[in-house]
Every structure is written in structure tokens, then in C-alpha cells.
CSV table of C-alpha atoms in Angstrom, one decimal:
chain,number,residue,atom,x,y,z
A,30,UNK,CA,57.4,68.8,66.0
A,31,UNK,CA,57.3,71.2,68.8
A,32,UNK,CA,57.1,70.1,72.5
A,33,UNK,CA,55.7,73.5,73.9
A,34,UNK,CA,54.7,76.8,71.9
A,35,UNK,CA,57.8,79.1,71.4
A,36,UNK,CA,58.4,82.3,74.0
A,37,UNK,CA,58.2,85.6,72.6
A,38,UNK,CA,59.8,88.6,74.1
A,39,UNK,CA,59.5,92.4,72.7
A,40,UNK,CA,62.5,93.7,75.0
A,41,UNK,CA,62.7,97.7,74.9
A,42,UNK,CA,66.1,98.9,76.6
A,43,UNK,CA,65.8,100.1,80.1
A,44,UNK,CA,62.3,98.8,80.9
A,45,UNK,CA,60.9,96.6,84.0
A,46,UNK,CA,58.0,95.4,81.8
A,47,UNK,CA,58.7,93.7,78.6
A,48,UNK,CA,55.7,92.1,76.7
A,49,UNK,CA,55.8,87.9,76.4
A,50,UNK,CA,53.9,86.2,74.4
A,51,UNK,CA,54.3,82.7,71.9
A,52,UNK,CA,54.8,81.9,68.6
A,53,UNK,CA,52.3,80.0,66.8
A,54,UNK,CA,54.2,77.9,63.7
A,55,UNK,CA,51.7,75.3,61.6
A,56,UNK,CA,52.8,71.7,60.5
A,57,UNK,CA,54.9,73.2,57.1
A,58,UNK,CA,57.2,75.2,59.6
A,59,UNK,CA,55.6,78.7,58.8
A,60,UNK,CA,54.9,81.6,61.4
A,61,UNK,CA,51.2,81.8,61.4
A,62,UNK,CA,51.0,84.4,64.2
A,63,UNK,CA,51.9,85.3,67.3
A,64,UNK,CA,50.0,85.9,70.8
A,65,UNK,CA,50.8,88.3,73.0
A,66,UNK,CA,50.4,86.9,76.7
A,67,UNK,CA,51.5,90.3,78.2
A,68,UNK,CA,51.6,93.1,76.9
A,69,UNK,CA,54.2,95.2,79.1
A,70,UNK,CA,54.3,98.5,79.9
A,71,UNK,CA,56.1,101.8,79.2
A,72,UNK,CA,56.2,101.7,75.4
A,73,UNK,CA,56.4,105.2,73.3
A,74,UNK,CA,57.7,103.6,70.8
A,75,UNK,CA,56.7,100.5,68.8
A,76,UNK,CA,59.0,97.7,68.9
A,77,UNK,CA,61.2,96.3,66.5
A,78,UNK,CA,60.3,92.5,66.0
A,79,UNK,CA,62.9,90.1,65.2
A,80,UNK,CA,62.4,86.5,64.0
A,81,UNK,CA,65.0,84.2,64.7
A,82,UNK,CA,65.8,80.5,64.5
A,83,UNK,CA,66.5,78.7,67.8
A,84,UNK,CA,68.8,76.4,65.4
A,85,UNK,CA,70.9,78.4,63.2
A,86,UNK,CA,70.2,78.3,59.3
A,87,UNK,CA,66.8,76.2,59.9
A,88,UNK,CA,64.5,78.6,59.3
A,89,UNK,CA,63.9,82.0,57.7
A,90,UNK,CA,62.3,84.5,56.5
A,91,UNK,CA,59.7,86.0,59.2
A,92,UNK,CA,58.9,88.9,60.0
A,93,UNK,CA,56.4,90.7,62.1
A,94,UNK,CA,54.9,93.9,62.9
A,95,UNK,CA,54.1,95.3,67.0
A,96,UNK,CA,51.0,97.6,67.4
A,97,UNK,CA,51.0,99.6,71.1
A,98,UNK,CA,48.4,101.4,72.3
A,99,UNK,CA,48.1,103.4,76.3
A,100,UNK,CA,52.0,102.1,76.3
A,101,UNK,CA,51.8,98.3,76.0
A,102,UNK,CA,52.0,96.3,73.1
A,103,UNK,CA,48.3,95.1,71.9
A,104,UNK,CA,49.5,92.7,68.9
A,105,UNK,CA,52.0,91.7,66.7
A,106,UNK,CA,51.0,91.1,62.9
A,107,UNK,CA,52.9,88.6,60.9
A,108,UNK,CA,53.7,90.1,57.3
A,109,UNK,CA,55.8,87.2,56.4
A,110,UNK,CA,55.8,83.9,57.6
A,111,UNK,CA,58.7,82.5,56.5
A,112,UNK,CA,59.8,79.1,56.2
A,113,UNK,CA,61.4,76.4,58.0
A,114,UNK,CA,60.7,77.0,61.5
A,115,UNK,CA,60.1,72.6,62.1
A,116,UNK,CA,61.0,70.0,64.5
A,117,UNK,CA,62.4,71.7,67.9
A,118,UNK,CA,63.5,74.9,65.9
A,119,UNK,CA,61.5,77.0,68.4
A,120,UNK,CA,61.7,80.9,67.0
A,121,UNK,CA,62.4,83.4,69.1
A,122,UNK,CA,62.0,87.2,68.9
């Protein structure tokens, strides 16, 4: 049910160049992965990802790891895909 691919943002505190990317969710409403479109710059530290529902309470449950390597972020595993994630419940991170 989604329009458009979800946005993803990896937002590090007092930085000019946060990492985008999208979420990529399949027809049963689970995370399958997520691209990273840009990976930033300026990161020592390895981001915390947060999966959220655009909707409240529709949707759950994923969670995802960020790898960075010469300070910008190169990938972002999924560990758990959750559930949920349908219709126009784009996910945010």
C-alpha cells in the first residue's frame, strides 16, 4: 500500500551531514531492509537506529543495525523486521 518508499534519516546531534536513505517494507508489512541513499559525514560513532510507525500502534517491532566506515554510514542491517508496517504506515527512523 505505499505511494512512495519511506525516508530514512540517521540524525547524529550537531552534524551538517546526516545520512538518508528509504525503507524497503514487502506486501505482509515487514522491514525487509533499508538503503542508504547518503551516507553523511562526520560519524565516530555508529548510530542508534530507531524504527517507528508513521501511524501510531500500526506497526512494530523493527529494529536495525548502522555500520560506518572513513565517518559515513555504509549500511544499516535489519535484525528484526517487525510487523505491521502496511497501507500508508510509512516507518520512519
Amino acid at each position: 500500500g505505499y505511494v512512495t518508499a519511506p525516508t530514512v534519516n540517521l540524525i547524529v546531534p550537531n552534524s551538517a551531514a546526516t545520512a538518508k536513505g528509504h525503507v524497503v517494507v514487502d506486501s505482509k508489512g515487514i522491514v525487509t531492509s533499508i538503503v542508504v541513499d547518503d551516507g553523511g559525514d562526520g560519524y565516530i560513532n555508529i548510530p542508534v537506529v530507531t524504527i517507528f510507525p508513521s501511524v501510531t500502534g500500526v506497526g512494530s517491532g523493527a529494529t536495525a543495525i548502522a555500520k560506518i566506515s572513513g565517518g559515513k554510514v555504509t549500511s544499516v542491517v535489519v535484525t528484526n523486521g517487525g510487523s505491521g508496517y502496511l497501507g500508508r504506515n510509512t516507518p520512519g527512523i
